[in-house]
PDB file of C-alpha atoms in Angstrom:
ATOM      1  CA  UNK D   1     -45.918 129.337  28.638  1.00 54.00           C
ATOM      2  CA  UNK D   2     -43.471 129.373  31.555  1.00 55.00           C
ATOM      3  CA  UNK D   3     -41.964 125.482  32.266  1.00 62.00           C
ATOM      4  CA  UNK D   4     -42.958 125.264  36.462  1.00 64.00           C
ATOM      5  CA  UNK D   5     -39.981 124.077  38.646  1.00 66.00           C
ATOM      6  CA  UNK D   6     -40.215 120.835  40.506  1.00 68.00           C
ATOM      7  CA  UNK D   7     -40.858 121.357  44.153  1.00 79.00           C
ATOM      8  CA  UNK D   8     -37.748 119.773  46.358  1.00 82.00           C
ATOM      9  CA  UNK D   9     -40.327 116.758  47.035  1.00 79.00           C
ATOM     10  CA  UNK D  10     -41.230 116.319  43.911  1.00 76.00           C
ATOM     11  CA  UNK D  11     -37.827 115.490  43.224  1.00 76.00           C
ATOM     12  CA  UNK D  12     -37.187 113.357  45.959  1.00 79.00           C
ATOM     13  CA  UNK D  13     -39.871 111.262  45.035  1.00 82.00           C
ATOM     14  CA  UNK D  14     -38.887 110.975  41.686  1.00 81.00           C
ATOM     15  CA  UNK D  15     -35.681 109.769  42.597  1.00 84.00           C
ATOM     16  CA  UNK D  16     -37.102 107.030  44.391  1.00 85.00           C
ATOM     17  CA  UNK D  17     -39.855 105.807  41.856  1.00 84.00           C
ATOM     18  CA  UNK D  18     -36.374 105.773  39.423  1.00 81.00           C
ATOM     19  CA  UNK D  19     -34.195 103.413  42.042  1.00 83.00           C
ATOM     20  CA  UNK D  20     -37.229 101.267  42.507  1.00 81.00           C
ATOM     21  CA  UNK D  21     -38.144 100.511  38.498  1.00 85.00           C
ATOM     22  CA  UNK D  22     -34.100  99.963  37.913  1.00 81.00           C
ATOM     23  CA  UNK D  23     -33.826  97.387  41.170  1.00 80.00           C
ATOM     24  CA  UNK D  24     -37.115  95.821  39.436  1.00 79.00           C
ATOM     25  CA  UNK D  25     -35.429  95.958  36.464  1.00 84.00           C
ATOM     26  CA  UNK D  26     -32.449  94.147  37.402  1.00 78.00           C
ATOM     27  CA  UNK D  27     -34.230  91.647  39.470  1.00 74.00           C
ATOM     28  CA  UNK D  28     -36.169  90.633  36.849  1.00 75.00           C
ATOM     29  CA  UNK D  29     -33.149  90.217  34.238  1.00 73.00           C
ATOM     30  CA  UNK D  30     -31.221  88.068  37.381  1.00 75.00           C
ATOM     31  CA  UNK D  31     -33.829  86.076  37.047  1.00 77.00           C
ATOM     32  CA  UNK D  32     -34.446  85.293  33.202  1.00 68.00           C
ATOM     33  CA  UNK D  33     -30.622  84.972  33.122  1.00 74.00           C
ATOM     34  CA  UNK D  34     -30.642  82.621  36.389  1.00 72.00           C
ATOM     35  CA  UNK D  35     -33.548  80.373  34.670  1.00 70.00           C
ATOM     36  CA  UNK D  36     -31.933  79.898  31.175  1.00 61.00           C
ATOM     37  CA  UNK D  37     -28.629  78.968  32.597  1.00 67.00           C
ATOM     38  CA  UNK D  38     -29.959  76.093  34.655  1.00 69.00           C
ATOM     39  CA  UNK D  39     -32.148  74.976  31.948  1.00 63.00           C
ATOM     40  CA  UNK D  40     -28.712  75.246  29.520  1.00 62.00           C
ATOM     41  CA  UNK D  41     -26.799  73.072  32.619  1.00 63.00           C
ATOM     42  CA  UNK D  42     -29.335  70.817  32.845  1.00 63.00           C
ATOM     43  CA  UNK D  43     -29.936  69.755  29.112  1.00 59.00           C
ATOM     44  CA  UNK D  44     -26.405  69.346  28.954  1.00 59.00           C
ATOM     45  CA  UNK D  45     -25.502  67.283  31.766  1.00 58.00           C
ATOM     46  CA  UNK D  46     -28.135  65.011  31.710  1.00 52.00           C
ATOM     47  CA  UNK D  47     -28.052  61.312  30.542  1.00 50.00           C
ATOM     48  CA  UNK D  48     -30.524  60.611  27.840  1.00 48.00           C
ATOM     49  CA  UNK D  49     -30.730  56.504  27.318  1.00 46.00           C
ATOM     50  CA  UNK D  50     -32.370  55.177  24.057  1.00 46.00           C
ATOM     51  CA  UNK D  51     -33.835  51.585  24.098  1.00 44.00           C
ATOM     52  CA  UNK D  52     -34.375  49.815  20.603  1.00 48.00           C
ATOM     53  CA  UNK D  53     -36.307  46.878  20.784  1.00 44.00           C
ATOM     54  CA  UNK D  54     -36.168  44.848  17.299  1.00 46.00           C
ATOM     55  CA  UNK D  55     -38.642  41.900  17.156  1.00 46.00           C
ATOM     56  CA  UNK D  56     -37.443  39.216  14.314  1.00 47.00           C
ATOM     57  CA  UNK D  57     -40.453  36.689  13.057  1.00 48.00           C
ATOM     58  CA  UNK D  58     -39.324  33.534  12.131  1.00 45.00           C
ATOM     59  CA  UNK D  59     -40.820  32.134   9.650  1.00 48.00           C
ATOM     60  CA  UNK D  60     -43.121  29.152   9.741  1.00 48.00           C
ATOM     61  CA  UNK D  61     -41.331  26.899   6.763  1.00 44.00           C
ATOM     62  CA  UNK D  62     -38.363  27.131   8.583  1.00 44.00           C
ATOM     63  CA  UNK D  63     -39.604  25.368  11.767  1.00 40.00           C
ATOM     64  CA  UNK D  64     -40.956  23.187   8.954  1.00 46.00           C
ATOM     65  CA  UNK D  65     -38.194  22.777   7.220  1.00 47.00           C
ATOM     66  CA  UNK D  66     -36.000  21.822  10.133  1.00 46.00           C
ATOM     67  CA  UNK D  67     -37.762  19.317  11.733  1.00 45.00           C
ATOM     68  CA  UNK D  68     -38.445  17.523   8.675  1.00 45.00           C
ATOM     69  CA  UNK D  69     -34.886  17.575   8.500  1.00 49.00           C
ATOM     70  CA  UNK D  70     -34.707  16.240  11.860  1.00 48.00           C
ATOM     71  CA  UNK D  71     -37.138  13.350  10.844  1.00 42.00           C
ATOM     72  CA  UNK D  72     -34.869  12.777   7.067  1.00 44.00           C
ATOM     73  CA  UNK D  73     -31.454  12.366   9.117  1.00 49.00           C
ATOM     74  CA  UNK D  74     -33.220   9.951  11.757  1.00 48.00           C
ATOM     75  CA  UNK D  75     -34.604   7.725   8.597  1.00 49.00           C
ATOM     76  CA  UNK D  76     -31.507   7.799   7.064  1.00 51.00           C
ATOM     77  CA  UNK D  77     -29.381   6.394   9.723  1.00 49.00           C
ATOM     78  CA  UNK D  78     -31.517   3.711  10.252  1.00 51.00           C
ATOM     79  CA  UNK D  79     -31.013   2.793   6.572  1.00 53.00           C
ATOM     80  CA  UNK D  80     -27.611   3.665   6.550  1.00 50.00           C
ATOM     81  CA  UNK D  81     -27.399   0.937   9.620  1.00 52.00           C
ATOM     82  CA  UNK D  82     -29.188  -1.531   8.773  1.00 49.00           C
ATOM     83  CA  UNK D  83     -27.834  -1.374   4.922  1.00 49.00           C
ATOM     84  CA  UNK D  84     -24.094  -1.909   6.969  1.00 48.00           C
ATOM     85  CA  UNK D  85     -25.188  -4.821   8.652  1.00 51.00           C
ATOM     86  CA  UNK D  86     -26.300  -6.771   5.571  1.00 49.00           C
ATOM     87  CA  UNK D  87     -23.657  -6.222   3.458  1.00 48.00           C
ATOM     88  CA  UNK D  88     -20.469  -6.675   6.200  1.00 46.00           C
ATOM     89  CA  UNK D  89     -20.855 -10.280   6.422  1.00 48.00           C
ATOM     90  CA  UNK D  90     -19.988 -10.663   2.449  1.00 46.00           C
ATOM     91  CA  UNK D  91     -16.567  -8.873   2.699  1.00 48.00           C
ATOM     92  CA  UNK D  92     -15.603 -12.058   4.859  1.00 48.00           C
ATOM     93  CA  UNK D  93     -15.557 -14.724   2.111  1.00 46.00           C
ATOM     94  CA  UNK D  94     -13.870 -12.272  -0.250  1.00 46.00           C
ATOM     95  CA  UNK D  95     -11.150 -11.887   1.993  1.00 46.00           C
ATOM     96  CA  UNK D  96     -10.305 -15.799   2.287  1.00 45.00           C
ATOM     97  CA  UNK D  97     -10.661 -16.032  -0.991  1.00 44.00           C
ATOM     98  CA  UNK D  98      -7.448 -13.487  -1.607  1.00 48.00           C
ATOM     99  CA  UNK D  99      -5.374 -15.780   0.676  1.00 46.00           C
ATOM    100  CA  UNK D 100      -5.925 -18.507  -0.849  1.00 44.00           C
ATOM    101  CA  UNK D 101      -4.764 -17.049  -4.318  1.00 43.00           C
ATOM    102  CA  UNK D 102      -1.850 -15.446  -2.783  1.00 43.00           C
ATOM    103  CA  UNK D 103      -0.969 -19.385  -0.877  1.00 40.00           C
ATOM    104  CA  UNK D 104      -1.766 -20.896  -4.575  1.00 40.00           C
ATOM    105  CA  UNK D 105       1.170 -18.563  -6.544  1.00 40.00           C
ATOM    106  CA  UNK D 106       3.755 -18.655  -3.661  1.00 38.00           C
ATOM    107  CA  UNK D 107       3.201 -22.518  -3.737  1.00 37.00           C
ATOM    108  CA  UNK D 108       3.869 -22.134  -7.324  1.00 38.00           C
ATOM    109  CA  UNK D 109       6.907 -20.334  -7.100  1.00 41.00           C
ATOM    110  CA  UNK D 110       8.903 -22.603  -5.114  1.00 42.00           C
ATOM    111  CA  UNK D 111       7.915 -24.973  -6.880  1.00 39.00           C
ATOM    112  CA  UNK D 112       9.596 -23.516 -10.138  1.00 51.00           C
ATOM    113  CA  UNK D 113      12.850 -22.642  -8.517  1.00 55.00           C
ATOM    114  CA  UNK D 114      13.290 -26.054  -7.106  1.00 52.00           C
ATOM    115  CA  UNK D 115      12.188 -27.632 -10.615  1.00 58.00           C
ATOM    116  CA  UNK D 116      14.620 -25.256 -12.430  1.00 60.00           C
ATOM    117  CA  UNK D 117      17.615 -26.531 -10.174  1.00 61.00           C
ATOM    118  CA  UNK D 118      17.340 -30.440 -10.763  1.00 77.00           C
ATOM    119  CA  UNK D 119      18.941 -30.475 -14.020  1.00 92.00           C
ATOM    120  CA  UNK D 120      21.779 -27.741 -13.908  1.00 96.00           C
ATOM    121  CA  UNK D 121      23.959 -27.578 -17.482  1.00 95.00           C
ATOM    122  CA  UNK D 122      27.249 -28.926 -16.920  1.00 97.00           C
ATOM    123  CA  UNK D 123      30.196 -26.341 -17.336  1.00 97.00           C
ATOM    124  CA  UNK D 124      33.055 -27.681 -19.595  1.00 97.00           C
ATOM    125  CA  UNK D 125      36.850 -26.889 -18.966  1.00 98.00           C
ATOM    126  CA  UNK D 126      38.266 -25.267 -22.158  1.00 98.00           C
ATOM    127  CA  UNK D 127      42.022 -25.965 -22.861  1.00 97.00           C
ATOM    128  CA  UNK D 128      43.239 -23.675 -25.426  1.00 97.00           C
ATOM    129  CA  UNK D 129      46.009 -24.624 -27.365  1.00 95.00           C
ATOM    130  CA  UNK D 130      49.857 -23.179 -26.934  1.00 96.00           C
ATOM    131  CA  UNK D 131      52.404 -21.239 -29.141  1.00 95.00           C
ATOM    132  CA  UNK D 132      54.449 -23.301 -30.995  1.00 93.00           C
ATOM    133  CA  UNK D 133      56.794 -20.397 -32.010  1.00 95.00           C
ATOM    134  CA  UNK D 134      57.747 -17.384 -29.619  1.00 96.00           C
ATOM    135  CA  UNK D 135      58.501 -14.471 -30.940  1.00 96.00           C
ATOM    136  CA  UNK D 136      61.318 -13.305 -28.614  1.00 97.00           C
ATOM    137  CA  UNK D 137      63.607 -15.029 -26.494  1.00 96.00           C
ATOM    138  CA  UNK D 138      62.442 -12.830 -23.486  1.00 97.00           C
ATOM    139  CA  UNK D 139      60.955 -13.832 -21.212  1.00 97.00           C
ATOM    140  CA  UNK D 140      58.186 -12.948 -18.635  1.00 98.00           C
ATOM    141  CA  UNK D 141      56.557 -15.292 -16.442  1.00 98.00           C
ATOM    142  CA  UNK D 142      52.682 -14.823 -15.460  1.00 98.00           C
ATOM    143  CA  UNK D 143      51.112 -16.887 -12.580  1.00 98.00           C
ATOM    144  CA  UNK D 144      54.330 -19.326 -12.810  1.00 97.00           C
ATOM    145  CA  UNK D 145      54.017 -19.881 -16.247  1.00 98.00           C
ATOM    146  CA  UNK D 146      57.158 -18.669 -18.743  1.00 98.00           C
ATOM    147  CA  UNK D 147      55.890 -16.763 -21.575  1.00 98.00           C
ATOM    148  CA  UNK D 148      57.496 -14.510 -24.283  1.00 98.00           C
ATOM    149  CA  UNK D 149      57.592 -10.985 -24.982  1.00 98.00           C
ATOM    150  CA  UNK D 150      55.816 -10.312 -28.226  1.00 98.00           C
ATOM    151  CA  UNK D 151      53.764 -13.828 -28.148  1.00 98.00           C
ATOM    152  CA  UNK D 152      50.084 -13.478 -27.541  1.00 98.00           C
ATOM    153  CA  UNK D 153      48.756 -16.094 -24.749  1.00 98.00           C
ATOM    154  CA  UNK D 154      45.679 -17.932 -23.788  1.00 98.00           C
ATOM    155  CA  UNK D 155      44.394 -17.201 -19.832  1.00 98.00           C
ATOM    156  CA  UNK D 156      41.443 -19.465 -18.701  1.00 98.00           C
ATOM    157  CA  UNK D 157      39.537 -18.988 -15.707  1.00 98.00           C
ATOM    158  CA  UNK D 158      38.102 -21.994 -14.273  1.00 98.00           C
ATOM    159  CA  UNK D 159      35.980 -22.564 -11.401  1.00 98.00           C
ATOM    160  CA  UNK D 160      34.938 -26.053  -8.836  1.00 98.00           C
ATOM    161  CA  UNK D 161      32.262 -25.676  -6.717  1.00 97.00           C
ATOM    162  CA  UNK D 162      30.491 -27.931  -4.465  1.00 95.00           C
ATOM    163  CA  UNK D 163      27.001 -26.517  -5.546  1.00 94.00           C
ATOM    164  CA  UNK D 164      25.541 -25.991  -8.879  1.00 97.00           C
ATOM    165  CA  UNK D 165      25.285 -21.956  -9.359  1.00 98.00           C
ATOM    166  CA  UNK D 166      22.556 -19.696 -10.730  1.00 97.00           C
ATOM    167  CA  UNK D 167      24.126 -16.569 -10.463  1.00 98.00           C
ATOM    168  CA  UNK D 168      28.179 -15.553 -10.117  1.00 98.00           C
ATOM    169  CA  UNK D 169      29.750 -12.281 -10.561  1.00 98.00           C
ATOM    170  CA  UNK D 170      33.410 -10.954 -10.388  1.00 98.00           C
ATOM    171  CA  UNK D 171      36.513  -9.654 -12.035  1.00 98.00           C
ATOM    172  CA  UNK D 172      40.088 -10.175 -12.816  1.00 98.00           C
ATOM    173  CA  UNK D 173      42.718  -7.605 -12.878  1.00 98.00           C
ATOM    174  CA  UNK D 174      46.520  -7.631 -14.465  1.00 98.00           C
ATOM    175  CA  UNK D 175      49.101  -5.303 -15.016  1.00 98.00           C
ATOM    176  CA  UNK D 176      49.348  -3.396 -18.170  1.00 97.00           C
ATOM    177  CA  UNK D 177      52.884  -2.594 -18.192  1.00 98.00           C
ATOM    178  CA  UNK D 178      53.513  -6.433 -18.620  1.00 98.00           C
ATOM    179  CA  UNK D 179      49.979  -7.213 -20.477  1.00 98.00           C
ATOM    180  CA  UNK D 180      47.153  -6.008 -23.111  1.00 98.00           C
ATOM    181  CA  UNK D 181      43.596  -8.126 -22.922  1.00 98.00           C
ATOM    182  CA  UNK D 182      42.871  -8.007 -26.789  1.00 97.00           C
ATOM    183  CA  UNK D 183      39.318 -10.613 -26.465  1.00 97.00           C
ATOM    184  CA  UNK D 184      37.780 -11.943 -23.557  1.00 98.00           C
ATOM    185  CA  UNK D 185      34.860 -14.779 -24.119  1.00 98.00           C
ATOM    186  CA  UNK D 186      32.626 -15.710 -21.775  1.00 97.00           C
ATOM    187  CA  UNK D 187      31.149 -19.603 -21.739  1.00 96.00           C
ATOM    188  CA  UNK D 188      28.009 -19.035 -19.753  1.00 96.00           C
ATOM    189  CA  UNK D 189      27.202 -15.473 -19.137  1.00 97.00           C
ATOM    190  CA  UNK D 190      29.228 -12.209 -20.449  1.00 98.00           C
ATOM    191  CA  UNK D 191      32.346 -10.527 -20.131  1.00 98.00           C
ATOM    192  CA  UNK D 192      34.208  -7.064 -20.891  1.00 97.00           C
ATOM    193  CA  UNK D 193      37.629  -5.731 -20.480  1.00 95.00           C
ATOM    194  CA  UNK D 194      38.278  -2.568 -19.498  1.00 94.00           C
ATOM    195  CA  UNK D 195      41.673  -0.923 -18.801  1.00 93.00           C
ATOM    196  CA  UNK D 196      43.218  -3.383 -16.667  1.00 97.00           C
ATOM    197  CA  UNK D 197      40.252  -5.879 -15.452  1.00 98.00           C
ATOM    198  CA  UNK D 198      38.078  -8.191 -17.079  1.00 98.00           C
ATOM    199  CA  UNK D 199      34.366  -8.035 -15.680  1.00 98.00           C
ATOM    200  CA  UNK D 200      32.471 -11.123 -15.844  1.00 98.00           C
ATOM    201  CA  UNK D 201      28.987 -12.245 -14.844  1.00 98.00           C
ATOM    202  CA  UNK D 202      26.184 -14.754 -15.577  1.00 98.00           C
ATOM    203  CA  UNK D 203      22.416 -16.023 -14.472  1.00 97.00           C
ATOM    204  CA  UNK D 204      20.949 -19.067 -15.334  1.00 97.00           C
ATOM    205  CA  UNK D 205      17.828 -19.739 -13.360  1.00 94.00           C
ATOM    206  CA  UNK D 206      18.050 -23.909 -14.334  1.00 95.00           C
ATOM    207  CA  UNK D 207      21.969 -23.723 -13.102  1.00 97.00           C
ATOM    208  CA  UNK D 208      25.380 -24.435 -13.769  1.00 98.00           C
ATOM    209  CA  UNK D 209      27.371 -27.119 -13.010  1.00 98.00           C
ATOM    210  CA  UNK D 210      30.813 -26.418 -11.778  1.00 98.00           C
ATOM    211  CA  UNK D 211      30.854 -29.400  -9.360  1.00 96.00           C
ATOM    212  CA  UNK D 212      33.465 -31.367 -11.628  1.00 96.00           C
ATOM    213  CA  UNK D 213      35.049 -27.923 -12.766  1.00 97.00           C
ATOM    214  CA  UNK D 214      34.563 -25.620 -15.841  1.00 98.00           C
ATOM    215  CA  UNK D 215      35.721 -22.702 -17.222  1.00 98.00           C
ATOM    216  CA  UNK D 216      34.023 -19.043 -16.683  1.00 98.00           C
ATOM    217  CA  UNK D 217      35.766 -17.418 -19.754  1.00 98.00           C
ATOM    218  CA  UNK D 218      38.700 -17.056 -21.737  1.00 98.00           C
ATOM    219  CA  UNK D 219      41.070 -13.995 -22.674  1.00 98.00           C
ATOM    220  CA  UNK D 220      43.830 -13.405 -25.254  1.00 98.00           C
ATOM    221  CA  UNK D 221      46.774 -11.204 -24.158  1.00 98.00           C
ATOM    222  CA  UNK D 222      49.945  -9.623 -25.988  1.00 98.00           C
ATOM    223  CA  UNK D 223      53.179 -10.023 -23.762  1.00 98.00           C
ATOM    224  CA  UNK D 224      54.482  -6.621 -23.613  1.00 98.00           C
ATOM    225  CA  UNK D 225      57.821  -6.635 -20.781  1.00 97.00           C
ATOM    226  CA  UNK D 226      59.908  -9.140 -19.623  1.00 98.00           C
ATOM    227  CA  UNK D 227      59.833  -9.875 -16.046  1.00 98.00           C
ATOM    228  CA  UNK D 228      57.302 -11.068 -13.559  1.00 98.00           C
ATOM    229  CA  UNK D 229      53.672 -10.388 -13.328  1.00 98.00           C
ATOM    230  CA  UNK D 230      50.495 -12.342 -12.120  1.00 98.00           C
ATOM    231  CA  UNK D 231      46.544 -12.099 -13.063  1.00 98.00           C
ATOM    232  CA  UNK D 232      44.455 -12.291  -9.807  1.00 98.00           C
ATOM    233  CA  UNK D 233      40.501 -13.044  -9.272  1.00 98.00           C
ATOM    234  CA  UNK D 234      37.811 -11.688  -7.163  1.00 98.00           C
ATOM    235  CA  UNK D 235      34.233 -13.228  -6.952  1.00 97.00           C
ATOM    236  CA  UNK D 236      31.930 -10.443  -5.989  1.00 97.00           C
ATOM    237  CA  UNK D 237      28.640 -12.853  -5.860  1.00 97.00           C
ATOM    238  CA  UNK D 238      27.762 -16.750  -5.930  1.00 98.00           C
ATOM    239  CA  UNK D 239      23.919 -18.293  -5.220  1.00 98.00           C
ATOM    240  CA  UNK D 240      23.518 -21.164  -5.568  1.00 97.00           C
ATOM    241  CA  UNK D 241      19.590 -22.969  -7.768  1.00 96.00           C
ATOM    242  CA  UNK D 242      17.967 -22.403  -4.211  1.00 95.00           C
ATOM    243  CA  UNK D 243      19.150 -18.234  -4.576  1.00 94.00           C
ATOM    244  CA  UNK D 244      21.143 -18.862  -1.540  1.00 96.00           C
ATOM    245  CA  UNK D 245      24.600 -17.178  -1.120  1.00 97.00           C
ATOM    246  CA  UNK D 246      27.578 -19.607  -1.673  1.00 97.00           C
ATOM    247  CA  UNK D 247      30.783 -17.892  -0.090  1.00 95.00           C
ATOM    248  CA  UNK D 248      33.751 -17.007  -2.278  1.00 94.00           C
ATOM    249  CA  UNK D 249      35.945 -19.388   0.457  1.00 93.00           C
ATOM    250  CA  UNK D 250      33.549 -22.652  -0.484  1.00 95.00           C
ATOM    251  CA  UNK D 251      34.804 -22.468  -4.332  1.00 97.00           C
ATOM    252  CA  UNK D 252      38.167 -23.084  -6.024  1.00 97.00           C
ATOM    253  CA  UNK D 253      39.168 -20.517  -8.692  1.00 97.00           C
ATOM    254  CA  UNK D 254      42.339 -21.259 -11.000  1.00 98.00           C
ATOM    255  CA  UNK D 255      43.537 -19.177 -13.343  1.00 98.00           C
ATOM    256  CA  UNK D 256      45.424 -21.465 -16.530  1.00 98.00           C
ATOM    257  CA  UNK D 257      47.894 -19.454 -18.486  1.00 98.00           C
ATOM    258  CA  UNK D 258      48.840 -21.042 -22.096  1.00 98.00           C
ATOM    259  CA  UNK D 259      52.227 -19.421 -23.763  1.00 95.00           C
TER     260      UNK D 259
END
């Protein structure tokens, strides 16, 4: 069979139906395109805002439970209160009672001292005796007194005060190139020597009586040099039976050297 040959307007019209279905064509996908792009914009730039609403129940005990609360802290106030105001006006009478305890031993007190201090123990003045023989004819001469190298001596100190004492502390010092304290005895209190000083102290809460003089201790030294040399005293305390200060200017101190 022989293939017939399109006429010339056949294929003119041909050509057109062609350009027609492609413009259709490509209107159609402009549009599909077009649509899904603005749906695409829109999803994406569009706020989306999510509300949560949360309901909480509260339970009925604990309405309950806090107003009886309420009611509990109310009740006990009042107690609390009222218990306050009966028991405050005990804590008065307690409180008097205290002073007068405290009034009744500081009463009692004084009362000691000042008995302890009406009969003070008199203080005797010690005399020691004195070499009959000297060892050496050298001499050395201690707080006036002429002594002998190689002779041991006798030292008093004694002590006049106004005042009976209850308390007196102090030391004497020498020179150990001229002397050597081998004893020291106290008469009312106690003494050491030490190097070159004699430490001395006593406390008698009934007293002492220096008023007519007596003697605080006694001390035994070896005469070492000849020469001149001197043993000097310093009071460091003095009360007196009412534990008042007595000043080392209102006594008399003598130091008694026996060769």
């Amino acid at each position: 069979m022989k293939r017939r040959k399109f006429t010339t307007a056949e294929k003119v019209t041909l050509t057109i139906l062609g350009v027609l279905m492609a413009a259709v064509i490509g209107v159609g996908a402009y549009l599909v395109i077009s649509n899904v792009n603005k749906a695409n914009y829109e999803a994406t730039n569009t706020t989306h805002t999510t509300i949560k609403i949360v309901t909480t129940a509260i339970p009925e005990t604990t309405v309950e439970h806090a107003a009886t609360e309420k009611i509990i802290s109310k009740s006990e106030k009042k107690e609390s209160k009222a218990s306050s105001d009966k028991t405050a006006p005990a804590s008065k009478p307690a409180k008097s009672a205290d002073k007068k305890t405290k009034s009744k031993t500081t009463s009692s007190k004084t009362v000691t001292r000042s008995s302890a201090g009406d009969n003070p123990a008199k203080v005797s003045v010690i005399t020691p005796k004195k070499n009959t023989k000297h060892k050496s004819s050298e001499k050395c001469v201690i707080n006036g007194t002429a002594c002998y190298v190689g002779d041991t001596i006798s030292v008093t100190l004694n002590l006049k005060s106004s005042k009976a004492l209850e308390n007196y502390q102090g030391y004497s010092t020498f020179d150990s190139d001229y002397l050597s304290c081998t004893s020291a005895k106290s008469t009312t209190g106690i003494v050491n020597n030490k190097g070159n000083k004699i430490y001395y102290n006593a406390s008698v809460i009934t007293g002492m009586d220096f008023t007519s003089g007596g003697t605080v201790y006694t001390a035994e030294f070896k005469v070492k040099e000849s020469g001149s040399t001197a043993i000097k005293n310093t009071f460091e305390l003095l009360t007196d039976t009412d534990d008042k200060d007595v000043k080392p200017s209102a006594v008399k101190d003598t130091i008694s050297v026996f060769s």
